[in-house]
Amino acid sequence: MINKTLKIFVKNPEIGKVKTRLAATVGDQEALKIYHHLLSYTQKVVLKVDTKKEVWYSKYVDESDLWAGELFIKKEQRGMDLGIRMKTAFQDSFLEDMHAQVVLIGSDCAELESCHINKAFEQLKSNDIVIGPAKDGGYYLIGMSKFLPAVFDDINWSTAEVLTQTIEKINTLNSSYYLLETLSDIDHFEDWEKIKDRVLSND
C-alpha cells in the first residue's frame, strides 16, 4: 500500500505576522481574525481526506490549537526561506519511504476542496509532480511521487513568477507534471471580499 501524506503549512497566528498584505487594508487585528477563519476552513477540508496528515508550523509547535494531536502529526518548519522549508518537509517523508506520495498545501486558499487534494494524489500515480496553480502566479498545492529537491531552488518566492519558474525547473529535470484547477489565494482585501461568505458559513 502506498504511503500517502498530506502536509499543511501554517503560520503561527500572531498579530502583525499573518496576512500582512491584507492587514494593510483591514488592520492587523482583523487580518489575524481572518487568518483564524482560513485555518478553520482548511482544517475542515483536510479532515475529509483519508491520508496521514501533518501540520507544519512556521515558528513553534502549538499543542493546544485547533489541530488535534490525535488527528494531526505536528512538526516545525525548517529553513530560511519558503523553498528550503518545503524541500525539508518533503525530504522528511521521502527519507522514510522513497516511494511515498506527498502533497503539501498552505492555509490561504478558501476555494480549496477535498476533491482537489484527492485528485492530486490520484495524479501522482502517473506523474512525478502535481501543482495547483494560484491566480497570483504561485501555487496553492504541490505534490510529489519522487523527491525532486531542485524544484524548490532559485525560485523568486512571493512573486508572480513562482509557477512559471517551477514548471521551467521541472522541465529541465525531464520530469512529468499535472496541473490542477487554478484557484485564488487570499492575499488582498478584494480576495477576502469575494470568498468570505463561503468561509464564514463553514465556521
Protein backbone atom coordinates (compact mmCIF):
# COMPACT_ATOMS: atom_id res chain seq x y z
CA MET A 1 0.00 0.00 0.00
CA ILE A 2 1.35 3.43 -0.98
CA ASN A 3 2.23 5.74 1.89
CA LYS A 4 0.22 8.93 1.30
CA THR A 5 0.98 12.02 3.38
CA LEU A 6 -0.72 15.41 3.36
CA LYS A 7 1.32 18.27 4.78
CA ILE A 8 -0.35 21.53 5.80
CA PHE A 9 1.93 24.57 6.11
CA VAL A 10 0.58 27.09 8.61
CA LYS A 11 1.82 30.27 10.22
CA ASN A 12 1.56 30.58 13.94
CA PRO A 13 -1.33 33.06 14.28
CA GLU A 14 0.35 36.11 15.81
CA ILE A 15 -0.89 39.65 15.39
CA GLY A 16 1.11 41.60 12.85
CA LYS A 17 2.70 38.42 11.48
CA VAL A 18 -0.06 36.94 9.29
CA LYS A 19 -1.84 38.17 6.14
CA THR A 20 0.27 41.34 6.14
CA ARG A 21 -0.88 42.48 2.69
CA LEU A 22 -4.48 42.09 3.80
CA ALA A 23 -3.67 43.91 7.04
CA ALA A 24 -2.61 46.96 5.05
CA THR A 25 -6.32 47.45 4.30
CA VAL A 26 -8.17 45.95 7.28
CA GLY A 27 -5.62 46.30 10.08
CA ASP A 28 -3.59 43.71 12.00
CA GLN A 29 -6.37 42.62 14.35
CA GLU A 30 -8.88 41.94 11.56
CA ALA A 31 -6.21 40.22 9.45
CA LEU A 32 -5.46 37.88 12.35
CA LYS A 33 -9.18 37.15 12.74
CA ILE A 34 -9.46 36.36 9.02
CA TYR A 35 -6.45 34.05 9.23
CA HIS A 36 -8.11 32.12 12.06
CA HIS A 37 -11.14 31.67 9.77
CA LEU A 38 -8.86 30.38 6.99
CA LEU A 39 -7.19 27.92 9.35
CA SER A 40 -10.58 26.62 10.45
CA TYR A 41 -11.72 26.30 6.82
CA THR A 42 -8.54 24.45 5.83
CA GLN A 43 -8.91 22.07 8.76
CA LYS A 44 -12.44 21.12 7.73
CA VAL A 45 -11.31 20.47 4.16
CA VAL A 46 -8.36 18.23 5.06
CA LEU A 47 -10.35 16.20 7.58
CA LYS A 48 -12.34 14.84 4.63
CA VAL A 49 -9.16 13.42 3.04
CA ASP A 50 -8.16 9.88 4.00
CA THR A 51 -4.37 10.19 4.40
CA LYS A 52 -1.78 10.65 7.07
CA LYS A 53 -1.87 14.35 7.96
CA GLU A 54 0.90 16.61 9.21
CA VAL A 55 0.74 20.25 10.30
CA TRP A 56 3.98 22.18 9.85
CA TYR A 57 4.23 25.36 11.92
CA SER A 58 6.24 28.43 10.91
CA LYS A 59 7.75 29.12 14.36
CA TYR A 60 6.80 26.59 17.02
CA VAL A 61 4.56 23.59 17.52
CA ASP A 62 1.32 24.53 19.28
CA GLU A 63 -0.04 21.57 21.21
CA SER A 64 -3.31 23.25 22.21
CA ASP A 65 -4.71 24.70 18.98
CA LEU A 66 -7.44 23.50 16.59
CA TRP A 67 -5.17 20.85 15.04
CA ALA A 68 -5.92 17.97 17.41
CA GLY A 69 -2.87 15.89 18.24
CA GLU A 70 -4.71 12.59 17.76
CA LEU A 71 -5.56 13.55 14.15
CA PHE A 72 -2.51 15.52 13.03
CA ILE A 73 1.21 14.92 13.40
CA LYS A 74 2.76 18.26 14.39
CA LYS A 75 6.14 19.47 13.19
CA GLU A 76 8.10 22.71 12.87
CA GLN A 77 9.22 24.12 9.52
CA ARG A 78 12.97 24.36 8.99
CA GLY A 79 14.91 26.73 6.76
CA MET A 80 15.48 30.39 5.96
CA ASP A 81 13.08 30.69 3.04
CA LEU A 82 9.90 29.01 1.81
CA GLY A 83 11.73 26.87 -0.73
CA ILE A 84 14.06 25.35 1.86
CA ARG A 85 11.15 24.81 4.24
CA MET A 86 9.11 22.95 1.65
CA LYS A 87 12.13 20.97 0.48
CA THR A 88 12.93 19.76 4.00
CA ALA A 89 9.27 18.88 4.62
CA PHE A 90 9.20 16.68 1.53
CA GLN A 91 12.59 15.21 2.36
CA ASP A 92 11.23 14.23 5.76
CA SER A 93 8.68 11.91 4.12
CA PHE A 94 10.89 10.52 1.36
CA LEU A 95 13.62 9.60 3.83
CA GLU A 96 11.02 7.38 5.49
CA ASP A 97 9.70 5.94 2.23
CA MET A 98 11.20 6.75 -1.17
CA HIS A 99 8.01 5.52 -2.87
CA ALA A 100 5.67 7.78 -0.92
CA GLN A 101 3.09 10.14 -2.38
CA VAL A 102 3.35 13.51 -0.66
CA VAL A 103 1.09 16.55 -1.09
CA LEU A 104 1.72 19.91 0.56
CA ILE A 105 -0.80 22.76 0.85
CA GLY A 106 -0.90 26.12 2.55
CA SER A 107 -3.70 27.63 4.59
CA ASP A 108 -4.54 30.63 2.41
CA CYS A 109 -6.84 29.12 -0.22
CA ALA A 110 -10.54 29.32 0.60
CA GLU A 111 -11.50 27.79 -2.76
CA LEU A 112 -9.64 24.59 -1.96
CA GLU A 113 -11.83 21.48 -1.60
CA SER A 114 -11.03 17.93 -0.59
CA CYS A 115 -11.62 16.88 -4.22
CA HIS A 116 -8.57 18.92 -5.30
CA ILE A 117 -6.37 17.10 -2.78
CA ASN A 118 -7.79 13.70 -3.71
CA LYS A 119 -7.20 14.43 -7.39
CA ALA A 120 -3.61 15.41 -6.62
CA PHE A 121 -2.96 12.04 -5.01
CA GLU A 122 -4.68 10.30 -7.92
CA GLN A 123 -2.49 12.09 -10.45
CA LEU A 124 0.66 11.20 -8.53
CA LYS A 125 0.07 7.61 -9.61
CA SER A 126 1.21 8.60 -13.11
CA ASN A 127 3.13 11.88 -12.62
CA ASP A 128 6.24 12.94 -10.73
CA ILE A 129 4.72 16.23 -9.62
CA VAL A 130 1.26 17.76 -9.27
CA ILE A 131 0.73 21.51 -8.90
CA GLY A 132 -2.34 23.52 -8.01
CA PRO A 133 -1.80 26.92 -9.66
CA ALA A 134 -2.91 30.08 -7.90
CA LYS A 135 -4.25 33.07 -9.82
CA ASP A 136 -1.48 35.28 -8.41
CA GLY A 137 1.20 33.28 -10.25
CA GLY A 138 2.14 30.98 -7.39
CA TYR A 139 0.61 27.70 -6.30
CA TYR A 140 -1.68 26.54 -3.50
CA LEU A 141 -0.63 22.86 -3.69
CA ILE A 142 2.38 20.86 -4.74
CA GLY A 143 2.72 17.10 -4.65
CA MET A 144 5.49 14.63 -5.47
CA SER A 145 5.75 10.90 -6.10
CA LYS A 146 9.54 11.11 -6.07
CA PHE A 147 11.83 13.53 -4.25
CA LEU A 148 12.93 16.29 -6.62
CA PRO A 149 14.52 18.92 -4.35
CA ALA A 150 15.79 21.08 -7.22
CA VAL A 151 12.17 22.16 -7.89
CA PHE A 152 12.48 24.47 -4.87
CA ASP A 153 15.85 26.01 -5.79
CA ASP A 154 16.33 29.52 -7.23
CA ILE A 155 12.63 30.45 -7.19
CA ASN A 156 11.58 34.07 -6.62
CA TRP A 157 9.12 33.33 -3.84
CA SER A 158 6.09 35.59 -3.26
CA THR A 159 6.19 36.84 -6.86
CA ALA A 160 4.05 36.24 -9.94
CA GLU A 161 6.91 34.16 -11.40
CA VAL A 162 6.76 31.25 -8.95
CA LEU A 163 4.64 28.89 -11.06
CA THR A 164 6.45 29.67 -14.32
CA GLN A 165 9.87 29.21 -12.76
CA THR A 166 8.77 25.98 -11.08
CA ILE A 167 7.49 24.48 -14.33
CA GLU A 168 10.71 25.51 -16.07
CA LYS A 169 12.65 23.71 -13.36
CA ILE A 170 10.51 20.59 -13.72
CA ASN A 171 11.11 20.60 -17.48
CA THR A 172 14.88 20.83 -17.01
CA LEU A 173 14.63 17.72 -14.83
CA ASN A 174 12.69 15.91 -17.60
CA SER A 175 10.02 15.13 -15.04
CA SER A 176 6.29 14.72 -15.64
CA TYR A 177 3.72 17.01 -14.05
CA TYR A 178 0.00 17.65 -13.88
CA LEU A 179 -1.75 20.97 -13.27
CA LEU A 180 -4.91 21.08 -11.18
CA GLU A 181 -7.63 23.72 -11.41
CA THR A 182 -6.43 27.29 -10.89
CA LEU A 183 -7.71 28.80 -7.62
CA SER A 184 -7.35 32.07 -5.72
CA ASP A 185 -5.33 32.58 -2.56
CA ILE A 186 -6.45 35.15 0.00
CA ASP A 187 -3.78 37.84 -0.06
CA HIS A 188 -5.66 41.12 -0.52
CA PHE A 189 -8.92 42.64 0.73
CA GLU A 190 -10.68 42.10 -2.59
CA ASP A 191 -9.76 38.38 -2.42
CA TRP A 192 -11.38 38.12 1.00
CA GLU A 193 -14.49 40.05 -0.06
CA LYS A 194 -15.12 37.59 -2.90
CA ILE A 195 -14.90 34.49 -0.75
CA LYS A 196 -15.70 35.48 2.83
CA ASP A 197 -19.33 34.28 2.80
CA ARG A 198 -18.17 30.80 1.82
CA VAL A 199 -15.53 30.72 4.57
CA LEU A 200 -17.72 32.12 7.32
CA SER A 201 -20.57 29.75 6.50
CA ASN A 202 -18.21 26.85 7.25
CA ASP A 203 -17.30 28.11 10.72
